[in-house]
XYZ file of C-alpha atoms in Angstrom:
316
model
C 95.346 280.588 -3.093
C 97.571 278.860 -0.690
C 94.915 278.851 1.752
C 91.943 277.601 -0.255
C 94.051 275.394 -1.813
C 93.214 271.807 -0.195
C 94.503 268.098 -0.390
C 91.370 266.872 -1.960
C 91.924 269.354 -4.709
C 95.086 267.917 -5.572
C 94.419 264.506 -5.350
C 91.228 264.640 -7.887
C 93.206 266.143 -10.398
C 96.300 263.936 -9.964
C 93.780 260.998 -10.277
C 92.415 262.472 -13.624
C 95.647 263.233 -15.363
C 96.828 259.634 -14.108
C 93.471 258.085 -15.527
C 92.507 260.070 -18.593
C 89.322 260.406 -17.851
C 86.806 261.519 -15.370
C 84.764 258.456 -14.799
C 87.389 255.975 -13.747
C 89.179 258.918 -11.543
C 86.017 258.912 -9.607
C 86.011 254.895 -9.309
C 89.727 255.611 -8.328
C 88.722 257.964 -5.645
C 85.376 256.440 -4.145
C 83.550 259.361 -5.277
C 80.873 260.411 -7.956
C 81.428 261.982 -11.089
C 79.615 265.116 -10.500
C 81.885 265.467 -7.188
C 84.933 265.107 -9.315
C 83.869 267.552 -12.002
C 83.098 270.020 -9.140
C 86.310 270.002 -7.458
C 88.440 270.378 -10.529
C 86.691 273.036 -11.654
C 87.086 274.680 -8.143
C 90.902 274.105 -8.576
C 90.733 276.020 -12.457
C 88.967 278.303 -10.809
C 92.043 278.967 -7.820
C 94.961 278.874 -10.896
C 92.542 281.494 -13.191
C 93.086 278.686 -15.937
C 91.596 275.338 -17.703
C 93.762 272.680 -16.262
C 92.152 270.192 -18.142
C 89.707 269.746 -21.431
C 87.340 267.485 -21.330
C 85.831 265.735 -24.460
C 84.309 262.744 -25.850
C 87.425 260.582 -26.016
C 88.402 261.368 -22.335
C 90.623 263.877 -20.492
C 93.699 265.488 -21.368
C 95.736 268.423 -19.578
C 96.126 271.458 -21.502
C 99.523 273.353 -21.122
C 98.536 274.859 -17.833
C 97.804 271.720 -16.283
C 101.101 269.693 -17.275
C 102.665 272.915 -15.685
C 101.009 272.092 -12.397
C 101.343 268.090 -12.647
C 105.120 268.906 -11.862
C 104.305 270.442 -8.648
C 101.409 268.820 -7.948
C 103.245 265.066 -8.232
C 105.587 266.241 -5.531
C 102.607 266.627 -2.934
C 101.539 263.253 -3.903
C 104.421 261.558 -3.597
C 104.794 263.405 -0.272
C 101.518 262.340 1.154
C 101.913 258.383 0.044
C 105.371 258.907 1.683
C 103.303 260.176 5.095
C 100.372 257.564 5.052
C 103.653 254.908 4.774
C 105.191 256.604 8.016
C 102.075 256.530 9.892
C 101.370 252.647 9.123
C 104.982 251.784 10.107
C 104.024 248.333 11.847
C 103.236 247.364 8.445
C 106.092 245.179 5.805
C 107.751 247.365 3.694
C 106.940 246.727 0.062
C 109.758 245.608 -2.221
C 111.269 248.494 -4.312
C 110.140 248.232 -8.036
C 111.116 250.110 -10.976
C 108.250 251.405 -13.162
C 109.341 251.848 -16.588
C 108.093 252.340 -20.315
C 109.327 251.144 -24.061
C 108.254 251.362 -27.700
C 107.582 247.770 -28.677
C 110.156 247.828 -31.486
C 112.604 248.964 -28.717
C 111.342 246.621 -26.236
C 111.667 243.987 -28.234
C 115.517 244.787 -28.974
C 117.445 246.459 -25.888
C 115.162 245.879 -23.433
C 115.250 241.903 -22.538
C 119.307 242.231 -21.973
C 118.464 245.095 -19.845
C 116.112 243.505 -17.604
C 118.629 240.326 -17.681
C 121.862 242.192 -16.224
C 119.256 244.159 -13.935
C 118.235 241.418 -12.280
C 121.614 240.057 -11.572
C 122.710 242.548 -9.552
C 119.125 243.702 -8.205
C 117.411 240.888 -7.963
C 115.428 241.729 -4.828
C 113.964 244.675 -7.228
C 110.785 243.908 -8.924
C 110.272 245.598 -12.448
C 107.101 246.536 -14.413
C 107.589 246.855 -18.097
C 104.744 249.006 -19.909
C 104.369 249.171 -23.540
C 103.019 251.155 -26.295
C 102.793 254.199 -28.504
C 105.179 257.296 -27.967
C 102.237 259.389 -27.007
C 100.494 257.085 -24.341
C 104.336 256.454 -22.576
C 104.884 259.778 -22.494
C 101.457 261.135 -20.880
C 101.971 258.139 -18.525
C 105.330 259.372 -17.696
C 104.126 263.057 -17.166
C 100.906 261.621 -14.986
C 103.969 260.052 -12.611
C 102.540 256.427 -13.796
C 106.521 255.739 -14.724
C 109.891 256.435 -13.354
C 111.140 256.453 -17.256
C 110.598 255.685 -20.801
C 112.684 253.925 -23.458
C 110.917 255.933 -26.655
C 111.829 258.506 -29.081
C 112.017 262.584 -29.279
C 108.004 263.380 -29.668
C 106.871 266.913 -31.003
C 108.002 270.007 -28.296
C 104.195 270.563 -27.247
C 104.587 266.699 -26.357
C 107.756 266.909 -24.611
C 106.699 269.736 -22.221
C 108.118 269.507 -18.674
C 109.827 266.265 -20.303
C 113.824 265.749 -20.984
C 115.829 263.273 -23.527
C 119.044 261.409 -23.277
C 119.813 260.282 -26.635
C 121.297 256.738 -26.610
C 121.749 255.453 -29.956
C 120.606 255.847 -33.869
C 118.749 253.007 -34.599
C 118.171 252.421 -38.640
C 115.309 250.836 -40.476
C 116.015 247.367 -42.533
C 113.718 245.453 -44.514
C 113.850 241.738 -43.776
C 112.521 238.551 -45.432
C 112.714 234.906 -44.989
C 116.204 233.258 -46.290
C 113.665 231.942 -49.278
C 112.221 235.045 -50.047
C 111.656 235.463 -54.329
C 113.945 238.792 -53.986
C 116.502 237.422 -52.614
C 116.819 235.372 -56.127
C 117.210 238.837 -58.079
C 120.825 240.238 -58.752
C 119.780 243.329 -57.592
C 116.819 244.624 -55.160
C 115.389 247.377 -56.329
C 112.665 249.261 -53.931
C 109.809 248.919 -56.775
C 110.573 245.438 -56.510
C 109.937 245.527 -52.976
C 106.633 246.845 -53.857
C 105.613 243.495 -55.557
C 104.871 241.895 -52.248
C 102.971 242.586 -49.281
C 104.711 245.198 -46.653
C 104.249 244.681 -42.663
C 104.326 248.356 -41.488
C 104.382 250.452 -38.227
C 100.918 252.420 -37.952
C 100.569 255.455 -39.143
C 101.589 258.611 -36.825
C 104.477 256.431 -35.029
C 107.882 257.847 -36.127
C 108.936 254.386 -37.524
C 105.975 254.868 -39.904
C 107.226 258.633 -40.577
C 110.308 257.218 -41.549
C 109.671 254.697 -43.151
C 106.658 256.872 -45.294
C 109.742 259.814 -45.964
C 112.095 256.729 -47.087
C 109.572 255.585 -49.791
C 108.760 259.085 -50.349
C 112.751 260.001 -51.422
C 112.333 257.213 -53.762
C 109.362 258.907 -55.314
C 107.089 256.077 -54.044
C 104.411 255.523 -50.969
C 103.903 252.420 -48.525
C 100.882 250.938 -50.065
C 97.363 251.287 -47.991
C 96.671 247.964 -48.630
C 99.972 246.863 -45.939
C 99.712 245.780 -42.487
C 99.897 247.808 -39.845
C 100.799 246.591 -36.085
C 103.135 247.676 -33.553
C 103.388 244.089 -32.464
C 107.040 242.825 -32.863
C 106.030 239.024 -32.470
C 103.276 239.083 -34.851
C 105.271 240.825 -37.608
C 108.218 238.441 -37.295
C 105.893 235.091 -37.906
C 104.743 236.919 -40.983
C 107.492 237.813 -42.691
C 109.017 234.335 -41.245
C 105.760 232.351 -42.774
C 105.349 234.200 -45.927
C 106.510 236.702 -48.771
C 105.914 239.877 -46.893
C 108.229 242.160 -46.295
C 109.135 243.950 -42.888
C 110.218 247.311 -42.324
C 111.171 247.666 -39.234
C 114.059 249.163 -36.721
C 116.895 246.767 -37.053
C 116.688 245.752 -32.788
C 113.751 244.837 -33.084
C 114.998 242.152 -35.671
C 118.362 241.700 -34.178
C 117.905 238.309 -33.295
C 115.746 236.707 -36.063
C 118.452 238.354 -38.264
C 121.650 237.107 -36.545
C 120.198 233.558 -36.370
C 119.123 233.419 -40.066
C 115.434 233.149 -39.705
C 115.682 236.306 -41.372
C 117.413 238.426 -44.169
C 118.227 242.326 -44.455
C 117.518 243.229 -48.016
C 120.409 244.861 -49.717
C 118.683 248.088 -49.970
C 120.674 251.324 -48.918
C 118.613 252.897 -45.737
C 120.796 255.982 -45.009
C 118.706 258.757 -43.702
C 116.386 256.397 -42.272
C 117.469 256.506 -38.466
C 115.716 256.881 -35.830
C 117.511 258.180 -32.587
C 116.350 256.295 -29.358
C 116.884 257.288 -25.702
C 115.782 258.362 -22.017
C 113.180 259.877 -21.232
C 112.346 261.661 -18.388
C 110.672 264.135 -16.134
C 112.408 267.411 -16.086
C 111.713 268.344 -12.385
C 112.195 265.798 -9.592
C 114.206 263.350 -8.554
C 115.324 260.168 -10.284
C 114.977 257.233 -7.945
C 118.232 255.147 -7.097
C 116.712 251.864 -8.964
C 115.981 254.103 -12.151
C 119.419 255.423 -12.269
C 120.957 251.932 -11.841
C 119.002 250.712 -15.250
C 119.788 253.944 -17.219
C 123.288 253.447 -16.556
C 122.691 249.666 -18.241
C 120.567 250.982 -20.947
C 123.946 253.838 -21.637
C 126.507 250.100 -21.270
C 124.201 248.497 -23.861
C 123.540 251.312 -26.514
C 127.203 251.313 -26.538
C 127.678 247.992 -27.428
C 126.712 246.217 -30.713
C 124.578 246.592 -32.732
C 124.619 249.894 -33.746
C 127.020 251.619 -31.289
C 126.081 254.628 -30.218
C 127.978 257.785 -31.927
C 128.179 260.892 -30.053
C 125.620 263.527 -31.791
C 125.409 266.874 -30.973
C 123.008 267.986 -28.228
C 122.483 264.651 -26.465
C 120.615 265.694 -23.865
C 117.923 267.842 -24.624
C 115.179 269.173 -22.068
């Protein structure tokens, strides 16, 4: 294999498991579809296995192919490193840090991050990509990020992948300061029910919890709620109406400390959700990326919700 093995081989298939899908990797690369097809499958047909599956709704590695992404990232990385050599008479690009985060955790840890980041890098750029558990963490694998700011996903899911719990993050529900529920003695969760609920969608493990919360209460989230990842869209809701919004308590934090906001009284215990690094197993951590995990570790250690020391923080 190692001698019919060739460059062009690995470069198609890093460009498909970095774009999802065939017809943009062969934009990527210049060439046609039908080329790119016929190259991968020469490569599944060097490794004796399907690399990737190929389907309506794109491209996605099967087991065997996140197995070889490891490897096959390295060469990559290598080659960009030897193309950079050869052009040497050329300005070095400034260093940038390529990292991912859950909205609701973007929204809550991240900006003081970026803010003490930038005061003692602040010749290093940063690109901040959001969005669902799953897409981070296939970007993350494809080599699209040097880490991501997320949650524990399913073991198939966290294949070749390793976690460094920070902190235990809990749900609240919060209202406006004027809210009709606020006007009752006591809160109860049927009460709750009564108005409209904002929501995380459904699959995302703030919806799981939030779903297993009602659930313990012998209740369900409504269908009729709203669903949306988006942090600043479900704070102007629950700030310009009755609604209700469950949500981690960062992603609040500041609506809630400045009173534009209220927690409900409503016990939450059990309904934590533990937040942390995530990163490749094999490889190297750049010196930028280490620099903002150590500031992520200073931060989940401060308020809110200080970190407590779980068993099996690190998990691979």
């Amino acid at each position: 294999m190692e001698n019919r093995l060739r460059l062009r081989h690995i470069t198609c298939f890093l460009a498909v498991a970095q774009e999802r899908n065939l017809g943009r990797a062969a934009e990527r690369l210049h060439l046609s579809q039908p080329a790119i097809s016929k190259t991968l499958a020469e490569l599944e047909a060097l490794a004796g296995a399907q690399l990737v599956e190929r389907g309506r709704h794109g491209a996605r590695l099967t087991p065997a192919g996140e197995h070889f992404l490891r490897y096959a990232l390295d060469v990559g990385q290598a080659l960009d490193s030897a193309g950079a050599a050869l052009s040497g008479s050329a300005m070095p690009s400034a260093a940038a840090l390529e990292i991912g985060a859950l909205p609701t955790v973007a929204s809550g840890v991240m900006p003081d991050a970026l803010i003490r980041f930038k005061e003692v890098r602040p010749h290093a750029g940063v690109r901040l990509r959001t969005g669902t558990n799953a897409l981070l963490l296939s970007a993350l694998k494809a080599g699209e990020l040097d880490f991501v700011l997320g949650r524990m996903a399913e073991p198939s899911a966290m294949q070749g992948l390793s976690f460094e719990f920070l902190y235990a993050e809990p749900l609240v529900m919060a209202v406006r300061p004027s809210h009709p529920l606020l006007e009752q003695s006591a809160v109860s969760l049927t009460a709750v029910l009564d108005y409209p609920l904002i929501v995380a969608p459904q699959t995302t493990v703030p919806r799981l919890n939030t779903d297993a919360y009602f659930d313990a209460h012998a209740l369900r989230v409504p269908p009729e709620s709203i669903e949306t990842l988006s942090v600043s869209v479900a704070r102007l809701i629950a700030r310009r109406s009755n609604a209700v919004w469950v949500t981690p308590a960062r992603a609040a934090h500041d609506d809630l400390q400045g009173g534009s906001l209220v927690a409900l009284p409503l016990p939450m215990a059990g309904a934590e959700e533990p937040v942390g690094i995530v990163r490749r197993s094999a490889g190297t951590t750049s010196e930028l990326a280490q620099a903002f995990a150590e500031i992520l570790r200073t931060l989940a250690r401060s308020e809110p919700g200080k970190r407590r020391k779980r068993p099996g923080d690190r998990v691979s």
